[in-house]
PDB file of C-alpha atoms in Angstrom:
ATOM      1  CA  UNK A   6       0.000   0.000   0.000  1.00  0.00           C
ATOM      2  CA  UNK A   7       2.945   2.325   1.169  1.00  0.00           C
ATOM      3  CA  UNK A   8       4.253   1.577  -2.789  1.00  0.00           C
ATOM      4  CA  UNK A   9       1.179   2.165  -4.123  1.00  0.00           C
ATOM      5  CA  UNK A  10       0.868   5.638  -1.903  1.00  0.00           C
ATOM      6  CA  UNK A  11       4.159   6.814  -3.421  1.00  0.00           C
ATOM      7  CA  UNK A  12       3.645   5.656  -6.628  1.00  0.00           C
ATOM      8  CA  UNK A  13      -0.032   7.844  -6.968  1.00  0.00           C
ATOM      9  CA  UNK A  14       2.048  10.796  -5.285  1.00  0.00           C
ATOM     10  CA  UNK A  15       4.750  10.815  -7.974  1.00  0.00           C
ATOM     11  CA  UNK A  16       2.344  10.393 -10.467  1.00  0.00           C
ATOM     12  CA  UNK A  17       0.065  13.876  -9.422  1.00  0.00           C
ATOM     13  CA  UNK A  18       3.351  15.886  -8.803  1.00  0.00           C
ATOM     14  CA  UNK A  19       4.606  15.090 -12.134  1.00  0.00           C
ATOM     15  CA  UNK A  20       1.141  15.891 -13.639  1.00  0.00           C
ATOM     16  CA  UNK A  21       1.030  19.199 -11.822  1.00  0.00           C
ATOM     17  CA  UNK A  22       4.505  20.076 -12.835  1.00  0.00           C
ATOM     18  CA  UNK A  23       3.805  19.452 -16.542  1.00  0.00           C
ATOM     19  CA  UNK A  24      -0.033  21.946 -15.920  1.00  0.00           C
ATOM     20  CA  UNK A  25       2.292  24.366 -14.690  1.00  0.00           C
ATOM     21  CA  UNK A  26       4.898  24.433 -17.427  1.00  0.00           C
ATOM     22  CA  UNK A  27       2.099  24.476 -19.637  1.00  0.00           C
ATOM     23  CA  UNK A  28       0.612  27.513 -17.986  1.00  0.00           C
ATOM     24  CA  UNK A  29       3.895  28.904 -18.031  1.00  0.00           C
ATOM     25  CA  UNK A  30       4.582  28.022 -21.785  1.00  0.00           C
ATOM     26  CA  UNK A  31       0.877  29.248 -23.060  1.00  0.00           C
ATOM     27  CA  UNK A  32       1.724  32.699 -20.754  1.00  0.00           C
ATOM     28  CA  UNK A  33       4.775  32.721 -22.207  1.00  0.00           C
ATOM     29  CA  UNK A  34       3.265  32.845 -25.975  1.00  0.00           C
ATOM     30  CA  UNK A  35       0.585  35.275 -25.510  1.00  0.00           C
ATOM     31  CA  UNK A  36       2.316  37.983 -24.215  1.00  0.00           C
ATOM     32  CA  UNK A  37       5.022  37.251 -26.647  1.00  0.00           C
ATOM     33  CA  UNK A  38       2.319  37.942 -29.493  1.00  0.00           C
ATOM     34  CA  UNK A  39       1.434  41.213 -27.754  1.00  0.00           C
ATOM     35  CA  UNK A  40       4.845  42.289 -27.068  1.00  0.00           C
ATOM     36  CA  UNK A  41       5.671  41.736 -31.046  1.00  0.00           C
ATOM     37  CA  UNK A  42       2.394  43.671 -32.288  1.00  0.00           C
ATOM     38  CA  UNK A  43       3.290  46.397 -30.383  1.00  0.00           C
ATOM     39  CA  UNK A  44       6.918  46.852 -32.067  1.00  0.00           C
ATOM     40  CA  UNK A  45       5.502  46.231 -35.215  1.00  0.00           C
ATOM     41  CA  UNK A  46       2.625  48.918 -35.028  1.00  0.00           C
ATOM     42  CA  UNK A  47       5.190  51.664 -33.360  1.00  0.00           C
ATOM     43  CA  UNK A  48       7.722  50.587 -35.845  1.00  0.00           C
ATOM     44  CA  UNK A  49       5.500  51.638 -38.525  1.00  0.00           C
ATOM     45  CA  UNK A  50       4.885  55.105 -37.195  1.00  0.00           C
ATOM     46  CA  UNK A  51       7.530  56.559 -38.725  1.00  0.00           C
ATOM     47  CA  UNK A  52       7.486  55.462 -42.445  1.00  0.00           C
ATOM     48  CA  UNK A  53       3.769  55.226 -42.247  1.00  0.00           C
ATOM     49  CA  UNK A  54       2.554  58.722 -40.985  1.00  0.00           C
ATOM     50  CA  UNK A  55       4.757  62.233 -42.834  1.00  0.00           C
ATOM     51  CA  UNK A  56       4.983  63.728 -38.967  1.00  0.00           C
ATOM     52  CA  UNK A  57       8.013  65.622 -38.160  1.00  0.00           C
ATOM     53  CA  UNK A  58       8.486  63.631 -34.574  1.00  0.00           C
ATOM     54  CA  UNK A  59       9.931  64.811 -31.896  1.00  0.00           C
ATOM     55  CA  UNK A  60      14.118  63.768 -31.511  1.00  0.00           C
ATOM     56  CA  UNK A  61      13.226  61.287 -28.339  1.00  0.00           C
ATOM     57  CA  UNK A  62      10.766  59.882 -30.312  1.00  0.00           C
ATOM     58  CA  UNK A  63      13.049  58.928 -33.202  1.00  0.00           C
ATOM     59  CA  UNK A  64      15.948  57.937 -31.219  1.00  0.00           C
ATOM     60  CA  UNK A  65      13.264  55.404 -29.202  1.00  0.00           C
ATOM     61  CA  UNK A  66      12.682  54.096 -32.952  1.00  0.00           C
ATOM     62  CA  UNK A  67      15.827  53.148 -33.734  1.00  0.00           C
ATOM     63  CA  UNK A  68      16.460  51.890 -30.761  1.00  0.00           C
ATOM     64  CA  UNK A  69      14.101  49.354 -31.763  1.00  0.00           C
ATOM     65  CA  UNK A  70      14.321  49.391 -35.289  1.00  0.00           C
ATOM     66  CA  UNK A  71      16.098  45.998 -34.709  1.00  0.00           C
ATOM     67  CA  UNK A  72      12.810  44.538 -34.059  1.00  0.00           C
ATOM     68  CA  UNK A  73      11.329  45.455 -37.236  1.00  0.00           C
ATOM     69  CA  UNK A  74      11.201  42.053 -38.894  1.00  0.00           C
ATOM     70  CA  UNK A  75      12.040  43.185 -41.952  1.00  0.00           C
ATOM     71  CA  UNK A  76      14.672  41.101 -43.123  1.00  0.00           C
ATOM     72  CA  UNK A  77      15.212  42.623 -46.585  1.00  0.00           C
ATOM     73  CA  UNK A  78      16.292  46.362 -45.158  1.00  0.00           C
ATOM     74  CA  UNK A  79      17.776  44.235 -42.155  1.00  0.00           C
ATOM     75  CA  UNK A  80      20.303  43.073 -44.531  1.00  0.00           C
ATOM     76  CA  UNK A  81      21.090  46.412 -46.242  1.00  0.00           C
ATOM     77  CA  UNK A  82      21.564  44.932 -50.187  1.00  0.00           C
ATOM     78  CA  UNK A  83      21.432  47.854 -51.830  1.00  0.00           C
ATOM     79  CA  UNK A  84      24.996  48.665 -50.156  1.00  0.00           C
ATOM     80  CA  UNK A  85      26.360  45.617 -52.391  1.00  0.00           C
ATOM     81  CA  UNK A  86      23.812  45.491 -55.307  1.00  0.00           C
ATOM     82  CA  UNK A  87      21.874  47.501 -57.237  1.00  0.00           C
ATOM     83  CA  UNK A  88      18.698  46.836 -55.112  1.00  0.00           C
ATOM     84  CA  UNK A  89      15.783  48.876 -55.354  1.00  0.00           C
ATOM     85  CA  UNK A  90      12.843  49.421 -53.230  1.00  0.00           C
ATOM     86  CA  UNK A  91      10.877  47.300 -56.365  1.00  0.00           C
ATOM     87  CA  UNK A  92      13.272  44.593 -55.962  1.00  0.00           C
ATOM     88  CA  UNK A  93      12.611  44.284 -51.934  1.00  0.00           C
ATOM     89  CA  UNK A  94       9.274  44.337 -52.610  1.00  0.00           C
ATOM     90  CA  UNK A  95       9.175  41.526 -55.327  1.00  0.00           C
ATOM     91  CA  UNK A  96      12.233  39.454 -53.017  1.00  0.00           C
ATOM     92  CA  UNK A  97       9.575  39.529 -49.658  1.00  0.00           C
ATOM     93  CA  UNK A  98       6.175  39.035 -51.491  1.00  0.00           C
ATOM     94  CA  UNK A  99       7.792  36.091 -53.494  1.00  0.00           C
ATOM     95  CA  UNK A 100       8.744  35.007 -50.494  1.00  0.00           C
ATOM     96  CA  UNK A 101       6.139  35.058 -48.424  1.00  0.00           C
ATOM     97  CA  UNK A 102       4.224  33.751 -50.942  1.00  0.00           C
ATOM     98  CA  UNK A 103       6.651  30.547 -50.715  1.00  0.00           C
ATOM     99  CA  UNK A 104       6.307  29.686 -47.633  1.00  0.00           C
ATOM    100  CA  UNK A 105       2.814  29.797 -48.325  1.00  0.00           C
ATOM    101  CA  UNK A 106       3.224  27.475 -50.370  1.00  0.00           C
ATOM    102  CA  UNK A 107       5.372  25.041 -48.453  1.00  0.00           C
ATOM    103  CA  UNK A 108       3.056  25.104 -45.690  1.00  0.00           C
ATOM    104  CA  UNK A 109       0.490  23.587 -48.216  1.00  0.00           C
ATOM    105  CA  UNK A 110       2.712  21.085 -49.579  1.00  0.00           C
ATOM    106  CA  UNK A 111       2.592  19.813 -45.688  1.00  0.00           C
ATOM    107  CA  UNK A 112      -0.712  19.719 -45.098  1.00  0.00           C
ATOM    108  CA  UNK A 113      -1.478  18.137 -48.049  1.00  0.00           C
ATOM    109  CA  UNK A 114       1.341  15.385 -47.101  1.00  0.00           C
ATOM    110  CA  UNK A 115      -0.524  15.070 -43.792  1.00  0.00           C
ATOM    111  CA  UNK A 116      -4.176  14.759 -45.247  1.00  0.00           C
ATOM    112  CA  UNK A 117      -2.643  11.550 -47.237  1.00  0.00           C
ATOM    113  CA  UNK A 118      -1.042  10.303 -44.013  1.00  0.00           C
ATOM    114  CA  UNK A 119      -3.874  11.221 -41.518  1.00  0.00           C
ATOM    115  CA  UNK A 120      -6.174   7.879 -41.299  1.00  0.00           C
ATOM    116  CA  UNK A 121      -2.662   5.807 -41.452  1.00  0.00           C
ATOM    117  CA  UNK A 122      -1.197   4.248 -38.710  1.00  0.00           C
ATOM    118  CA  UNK A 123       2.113   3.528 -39.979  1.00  0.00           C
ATOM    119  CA  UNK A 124       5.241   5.330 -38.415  1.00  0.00           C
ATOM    120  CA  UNK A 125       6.546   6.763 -40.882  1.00  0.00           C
ATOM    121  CA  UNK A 126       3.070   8.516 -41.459  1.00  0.00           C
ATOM    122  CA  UNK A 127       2.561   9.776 -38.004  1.00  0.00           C
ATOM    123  CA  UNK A 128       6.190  10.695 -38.596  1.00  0.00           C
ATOM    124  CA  UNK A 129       5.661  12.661 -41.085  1.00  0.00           C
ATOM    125  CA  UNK A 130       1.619  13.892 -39.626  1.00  0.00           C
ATOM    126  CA  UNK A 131       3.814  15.592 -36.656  1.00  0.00           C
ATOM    127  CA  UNK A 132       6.655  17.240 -39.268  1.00  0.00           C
ATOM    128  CA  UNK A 133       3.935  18.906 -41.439  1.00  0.00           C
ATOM    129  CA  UNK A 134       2.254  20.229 -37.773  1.00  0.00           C
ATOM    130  CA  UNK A 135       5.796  22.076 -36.687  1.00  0.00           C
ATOM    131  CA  UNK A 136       6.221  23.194 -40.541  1.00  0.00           C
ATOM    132  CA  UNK A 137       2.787  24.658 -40.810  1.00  0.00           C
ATOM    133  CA  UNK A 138       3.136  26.119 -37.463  1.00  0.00           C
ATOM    134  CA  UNK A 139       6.074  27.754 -38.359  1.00  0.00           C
ATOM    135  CA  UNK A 140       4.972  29.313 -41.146  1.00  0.00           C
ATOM    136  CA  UNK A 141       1.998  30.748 -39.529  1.00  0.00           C
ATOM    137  CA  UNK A 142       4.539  32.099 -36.491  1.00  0.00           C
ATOM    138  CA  UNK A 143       6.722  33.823 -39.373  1.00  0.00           C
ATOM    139  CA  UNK A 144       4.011  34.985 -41.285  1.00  0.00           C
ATOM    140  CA  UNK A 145       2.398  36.575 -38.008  1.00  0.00           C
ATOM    141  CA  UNK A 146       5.963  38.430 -37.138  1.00  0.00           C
ATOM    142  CA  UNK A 147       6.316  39.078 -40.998  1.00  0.00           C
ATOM    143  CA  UNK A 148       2.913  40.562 -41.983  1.00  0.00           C
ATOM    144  CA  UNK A 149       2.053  44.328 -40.526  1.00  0.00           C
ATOM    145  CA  UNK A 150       5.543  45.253 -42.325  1.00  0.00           C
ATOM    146  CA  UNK A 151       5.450  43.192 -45.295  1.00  0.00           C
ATOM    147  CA  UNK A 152       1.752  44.691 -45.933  1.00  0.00           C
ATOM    148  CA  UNK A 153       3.510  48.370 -44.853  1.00  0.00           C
ATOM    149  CA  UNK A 154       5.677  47.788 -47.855  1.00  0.00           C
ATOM    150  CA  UNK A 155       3.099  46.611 -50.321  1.00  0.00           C
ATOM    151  CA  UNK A 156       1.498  50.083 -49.800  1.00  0.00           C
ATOM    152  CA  UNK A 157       4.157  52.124 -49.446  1.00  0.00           C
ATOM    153  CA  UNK A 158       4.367  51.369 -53.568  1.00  0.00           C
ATOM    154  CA  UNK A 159       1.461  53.877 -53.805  1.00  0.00           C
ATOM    155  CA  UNK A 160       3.256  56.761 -51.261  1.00  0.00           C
ATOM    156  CA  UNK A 161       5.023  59.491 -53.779  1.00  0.00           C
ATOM    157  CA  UNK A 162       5.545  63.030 -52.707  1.00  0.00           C
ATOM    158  CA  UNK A 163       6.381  65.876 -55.652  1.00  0.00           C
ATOM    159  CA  UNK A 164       9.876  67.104 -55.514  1.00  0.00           C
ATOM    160  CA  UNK A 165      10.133  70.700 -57.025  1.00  0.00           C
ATOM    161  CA  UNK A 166      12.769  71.614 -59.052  1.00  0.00           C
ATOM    162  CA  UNK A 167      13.644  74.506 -61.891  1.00  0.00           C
ATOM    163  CA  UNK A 168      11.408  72.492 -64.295  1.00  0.00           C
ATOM    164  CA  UNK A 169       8.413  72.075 -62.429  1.00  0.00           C
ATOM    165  CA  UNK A 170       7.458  68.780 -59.958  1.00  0.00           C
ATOM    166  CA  UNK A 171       8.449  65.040 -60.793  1.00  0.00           C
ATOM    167  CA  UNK A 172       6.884  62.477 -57.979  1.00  0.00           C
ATOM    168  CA  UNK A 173       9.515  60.613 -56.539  1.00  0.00           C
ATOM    169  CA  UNK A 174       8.318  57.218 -54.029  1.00  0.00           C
ATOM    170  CA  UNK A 175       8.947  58.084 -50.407  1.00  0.00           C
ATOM    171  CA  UNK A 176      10.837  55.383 -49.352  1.00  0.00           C
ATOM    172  CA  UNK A 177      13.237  54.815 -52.073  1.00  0.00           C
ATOM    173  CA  UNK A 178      14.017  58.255 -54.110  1.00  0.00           C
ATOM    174  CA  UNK A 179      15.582  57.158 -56.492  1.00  0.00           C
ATOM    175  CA  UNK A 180      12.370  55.939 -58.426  1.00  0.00           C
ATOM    176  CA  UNK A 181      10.478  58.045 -60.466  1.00  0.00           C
ATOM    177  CA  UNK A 182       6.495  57.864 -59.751  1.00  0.00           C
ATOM    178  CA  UNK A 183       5.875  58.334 -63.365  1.00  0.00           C
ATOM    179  CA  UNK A 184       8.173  55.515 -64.669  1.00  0.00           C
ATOM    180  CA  UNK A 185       6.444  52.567 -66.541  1.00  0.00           C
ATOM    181  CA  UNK A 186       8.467  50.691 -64.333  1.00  0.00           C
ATOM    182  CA  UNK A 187       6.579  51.901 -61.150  1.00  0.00           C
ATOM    183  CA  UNK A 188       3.784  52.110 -62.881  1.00  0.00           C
ATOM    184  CA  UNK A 189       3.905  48.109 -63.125  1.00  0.00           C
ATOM    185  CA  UNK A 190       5.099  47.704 -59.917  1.00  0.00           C
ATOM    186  CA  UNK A 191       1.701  49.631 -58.548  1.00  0.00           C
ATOM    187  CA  UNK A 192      -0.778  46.993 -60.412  1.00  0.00           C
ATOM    188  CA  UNK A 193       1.634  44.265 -58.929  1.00  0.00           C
ATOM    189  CA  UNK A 194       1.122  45.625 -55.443  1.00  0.00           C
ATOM    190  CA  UNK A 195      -2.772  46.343 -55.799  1.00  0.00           C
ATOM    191  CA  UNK A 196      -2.522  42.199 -56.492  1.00  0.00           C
ATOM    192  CA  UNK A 197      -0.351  41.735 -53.524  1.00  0.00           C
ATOM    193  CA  UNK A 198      -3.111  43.526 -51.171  1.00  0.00           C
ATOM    194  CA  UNK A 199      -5.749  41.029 -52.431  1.00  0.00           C
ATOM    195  CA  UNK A 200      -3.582  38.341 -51.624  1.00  0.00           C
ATOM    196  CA  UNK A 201      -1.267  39.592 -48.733  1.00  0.00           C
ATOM    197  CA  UNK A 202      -2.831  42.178 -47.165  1.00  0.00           C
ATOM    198  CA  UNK A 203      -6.672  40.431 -47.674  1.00  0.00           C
ATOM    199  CA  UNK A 204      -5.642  36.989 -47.985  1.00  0.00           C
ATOM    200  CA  UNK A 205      -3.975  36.486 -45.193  1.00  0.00           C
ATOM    201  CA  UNK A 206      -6.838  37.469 -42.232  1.00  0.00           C
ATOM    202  CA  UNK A 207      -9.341  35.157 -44.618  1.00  0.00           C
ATOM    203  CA  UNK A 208      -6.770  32.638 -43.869  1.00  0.00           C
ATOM    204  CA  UNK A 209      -6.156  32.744 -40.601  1.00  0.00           C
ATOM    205  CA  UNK A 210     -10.063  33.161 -40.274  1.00  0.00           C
ATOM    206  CA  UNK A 211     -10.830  30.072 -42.229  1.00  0.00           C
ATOM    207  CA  UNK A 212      -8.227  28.504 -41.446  1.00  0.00           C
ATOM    208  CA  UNK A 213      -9.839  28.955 -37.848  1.00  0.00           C
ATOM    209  CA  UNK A 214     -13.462  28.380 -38.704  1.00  0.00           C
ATOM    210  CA  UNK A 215     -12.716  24.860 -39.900  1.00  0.00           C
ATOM    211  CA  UNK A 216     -11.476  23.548 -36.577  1.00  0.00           C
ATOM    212  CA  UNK A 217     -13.622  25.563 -34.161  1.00  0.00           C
ATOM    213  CA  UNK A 218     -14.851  22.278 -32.977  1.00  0.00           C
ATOM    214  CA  UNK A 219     -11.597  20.835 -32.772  1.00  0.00           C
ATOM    215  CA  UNK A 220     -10.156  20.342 -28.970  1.00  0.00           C
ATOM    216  CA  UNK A 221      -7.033  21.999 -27.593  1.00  0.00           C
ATOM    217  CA  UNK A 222      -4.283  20.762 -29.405  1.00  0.00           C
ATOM    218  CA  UNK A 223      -5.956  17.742 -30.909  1.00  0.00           C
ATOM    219  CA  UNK A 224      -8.184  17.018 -33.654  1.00  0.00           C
ATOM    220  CA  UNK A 225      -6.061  17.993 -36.284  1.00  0.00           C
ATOM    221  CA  UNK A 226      -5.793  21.560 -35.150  1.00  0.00           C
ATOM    222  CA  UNK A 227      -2.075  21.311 -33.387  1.00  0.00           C
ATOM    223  CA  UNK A 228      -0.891  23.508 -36.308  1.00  0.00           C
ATOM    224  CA  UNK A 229      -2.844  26.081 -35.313  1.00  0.00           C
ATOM    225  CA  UNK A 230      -1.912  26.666 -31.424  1.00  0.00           C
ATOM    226  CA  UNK A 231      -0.058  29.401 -32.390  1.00  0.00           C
ATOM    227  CA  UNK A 232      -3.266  31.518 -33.517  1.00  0.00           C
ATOM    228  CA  UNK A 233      -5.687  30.291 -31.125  1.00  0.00           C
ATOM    229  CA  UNK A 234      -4.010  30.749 -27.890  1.00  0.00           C
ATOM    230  CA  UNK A 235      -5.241  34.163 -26.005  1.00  0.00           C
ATOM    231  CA  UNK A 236      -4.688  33.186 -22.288  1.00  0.00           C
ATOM    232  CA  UNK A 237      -2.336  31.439 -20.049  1.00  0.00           C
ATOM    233  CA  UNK A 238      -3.530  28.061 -19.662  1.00  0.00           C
ATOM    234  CA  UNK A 239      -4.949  25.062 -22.338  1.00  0.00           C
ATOM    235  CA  UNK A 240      -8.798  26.138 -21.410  1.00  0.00           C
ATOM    236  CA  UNK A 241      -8.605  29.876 -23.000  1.00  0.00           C
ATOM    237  CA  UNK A 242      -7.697  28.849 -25.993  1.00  0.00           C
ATOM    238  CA  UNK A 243     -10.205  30.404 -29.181  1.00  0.00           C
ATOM    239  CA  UNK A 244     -11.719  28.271 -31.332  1.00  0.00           C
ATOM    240  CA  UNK A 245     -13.878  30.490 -33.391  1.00  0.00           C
TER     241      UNK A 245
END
């Protein structure tokens, strides 16, 4: 009985330790989420809004301007190539786009291997759950400022000059407004907000919809844990 007795005792501390790390973990995620909006949204307040802010203001910017998730201006190309604000812009909506695509790829791998029982297929069930997840993390983080760039495309400001005004684009100067080449570029990005900017919250949305009977974690919905969680334990989490 005394085995027993320690046995059962073992068994409810380890079960409480792994509810607390879970608590912990799921804590841990949402205000992770929160903290990364908020860079991204104050982030954007420069480029965004054309407001002459105050020097503490800037300064606090680029203090945090390494937060910015913007990998293509992270990496400063243009100092070694001829790259243009057009070519970030085609380089991160390609891109995103990709990944997009890859995360399909998986789930269609795991609706094939879903009713097996076979190893390799739960194998590869639980590889397309971390690579959709992913995805979904990165294009969370990626989002406000890849959808900032799409429609910064349509942001020109007049120059004057002895021969009148020319519209250059805001963020990269060097591009004439009235340019066929920019003019291209604009119907490209009007595309990109139907499937970027739109797409992406009818994605999540659907995405969302189809497992709002699903349970925490199971069900097929593990890929989505990242979206769904709003509290800091399993029983908060939003199924829509």
């Amino acid at each position: 009985l005394t085995l027993v007795d320690a046995w059962f005792w073992k068994w409810r501390h380890y079960k409480w330790l792994q509810n607390r790390l879970q608590r912990v973990w799921h804590r841990a995620v949402s205000k992770t989420k929160v903290l990364i909006n908020f860079l991204q949204l104050v982030l954007l307040f420069g480029p965004v809004y054309d407001i002459a802010w105050p020097p503490q203001f800037k300064a606090f910017l680029l203090e945090l301007s390494s937060f910015s998730f913007d990998l293509i201006s992270s990496l400063q190309l243009d100092c070694y190539y001829d790259f243009d604000f057009h070519d970030g812009l085609l380089v991160s909506t390609l891109g995103y786009m990709s990944l997009a695509m890859f995360a399909t790829l998986a789930s269609v791998l795991k609706g094939r291997a879903e009713n097996s029982s076979n190893r390799a297929m739960v194998l590869i069930r639980r590889w397309a759950d971390l690579v959709v997840g992913a995805v979904l993390a990165i294009a969370f983080a990626a989002y406000p400022v890849l959808s900032a760039k799409i429609f910064a495309t349509f942001n020109c400001g007049d120059v004057k000059h002895a021969n009148g005004n020319t519209r250059f684009l805001r963020d990269d100067y060097s591009i004439n407004c009235e340019d066929a080449t920019h003019k291209a570029m604009e119907s490209y990005a009007k595309a990109m907000v139907v499937i970027i900017s739109i797409g992406t919250p009818v994605l999540y949305f659907v995405l969302l919809w189809r497992s709002r009977h699903a349970k925490h974690g199971g069900g097929g919905a593990r890929h989505l844990l990242f979206l769904s969680q709003v509290g800091h334990c399993p029983t908060t989490a939003l199924y829509l």
